[in-house]
Amino acid sequence: MTQFTKRVFSGIQPSGKIHLGNYLGAIQKFVKLQEDSSFENIYCVVDMHAITVKQDPKTLRARTVELTATYLAAGLDPSKSIIFNQSRVAAHVELGWIFNCVARLGWMNRMTQFKDKAGKNSENVSLGLLAYPSLMAADILLYNATHVPVGDDQKQHLELCRDIAQKFNNDYANEIKELGFGDQFFCMTEPLINFGNKPVRVMSLRDGTKKMSSSAESDMTRINMNDDRDLLAKKLKKAKTDPEALPSETAGLEGRPEARNLVSIFAALDDTDSQQVLDQFGGQQFREFKGALIDLAVAKICPIGDEINRLIKDEAHIDQVLKDGAERARALAAPLMQDVKRIVGFMV
Ligand code: TYM
């Protein structure tokens, strides 16, 4: 069995405000993994993914700076993790193209995120939006990343990444063996979705059945990582709840999506679990609980927001971090890309 280096890769699109869902579902996991010295860590600002839907170029650039600042403010450290923007490492698209030729059209058509985003307009969306999961597989497999921390909305894309790896390994099995790579060239990446007690999906503050998202129209549905203290408090105060008191057992959150969401946000920010939160607040009304949640959220999120706002003022520094990261990513990717080309039969 081929052995692979333990390597983590993940990415976020710079296509909107970075919100609490991105933080709890992804960035907090990145920071924890960075502290585990058995992993190499690679974190990407996936700007090429962002342009699968129309972006204003100036805004895209500003969002790239802001997302990088968020990574740094949350605790990612360029001396421990490779941090870069995707478009600076051309091998992502080179491998992405090869995967476009490995993946099947039917696989792409089945992606629920594509169906959601394209809606009834599927003839008129970009070809890139359809091929997106194949570029995502290339992001991961360009480094043969063994682990990918994400929220649960990315699960299907990661299954597809494994399908692509498997098909490539099968389609080119003879060449892979002949060139001395053993029985497997690409690894079977493991998604890290349930990670500690972090929520796998943070829901909208206005509708506990919908995901918190940067594309939701109303800003009141989400907490952005650099919302100021007043706005953050206002959003939580206005967050939808139900008329019942909080239950004392997690089973009592069944059928109460808004209550479940606020309790799991509290637990994630406080590094405990939902049952411990209910041990403390069970039987209380939302008014009291929300007061405590606001204090906790302000204490945990606002210092990160302050640091983001400080860092984005120094664009040259952010750019340098991304440039250095890209150089390291390119060095890591180059030999693998060369091997892929030889396997496929390109003259190198
Ligand atoms: P994106 O940019 O939509 O989201 C970035 C990360 O945040 C997580 N997330 C959430 N987690 C919990 N609750 C939520 N409400 C919530 N909203 C977002 C997402 O699960 C994700 O982990 N396709 C990816 C970007 C990507 C990528 C990759 C990820 C491109 N290449 C390679 C991993 C590996 C995306 O659009 O994520």
Coordinates of N, CA and C in Angstrom, one line a residue, residues 89 143 325-336:
V89 N -0.6 29.9 -8.3 CA 0.0 28.6 -8.5 C -0.7 27.9 -9.7
Y143 N -1.4 18.3 -3.9 CA -0.5 18.2 -2.8 C -0.7 16.8 -2.2
G325 N 3.9 32.2 0.4 CA 3.2 31.0 0.5 C 3.1 30.3 -0.9
A326 N 2.8 31.2 -1.9 CA 2.7 30.6 -3.3 C 4.0 30.0 -3.7
E327 N 5.1 30.6 -3.4 CA 6.4 30.1 -3.7 C 6.6 28.7 -3.1
R328 N 6.2 28.6 -1.9 CA 6.4 27.2 -1.2 C 5.4 26.2 -1.8
A329 N 4.2 26.7 -2.1 CA 3.2 25.8 -2.7 C 3.6 25.3 -4.1
R330 N 4.2 26.2 -4.9 CA 4.7 25.8 -6.2 C 5.8 24.8 -6.1
A331 N 6.7 25.0 -5.1 CA 7.8 24.0 -5.0 C 7.3 22.6 -4.6
L332 N 6.2 22.6 -3.8 CA 5.6 21.3 -3.4 C 4.9 20.7 -4.5
A333 N 4.2 21.5 -5.3 CA 3.3 21.0 -6.4 C 4.1 20.5 -7.6
A334 N 5.3 21.2 -7.9 CA 6.0 20.9 -9.2 C 6.3 19.5 -9.4
P335 N 7.0 18.8 -8.5 CA 7.3 17.4 -8.8 C 6.1 16.5 -9.0
L336 N 5.0 16.7 -8.3 CA 3.8 15.9 -8.5 C 3.2 16.2 -9.9

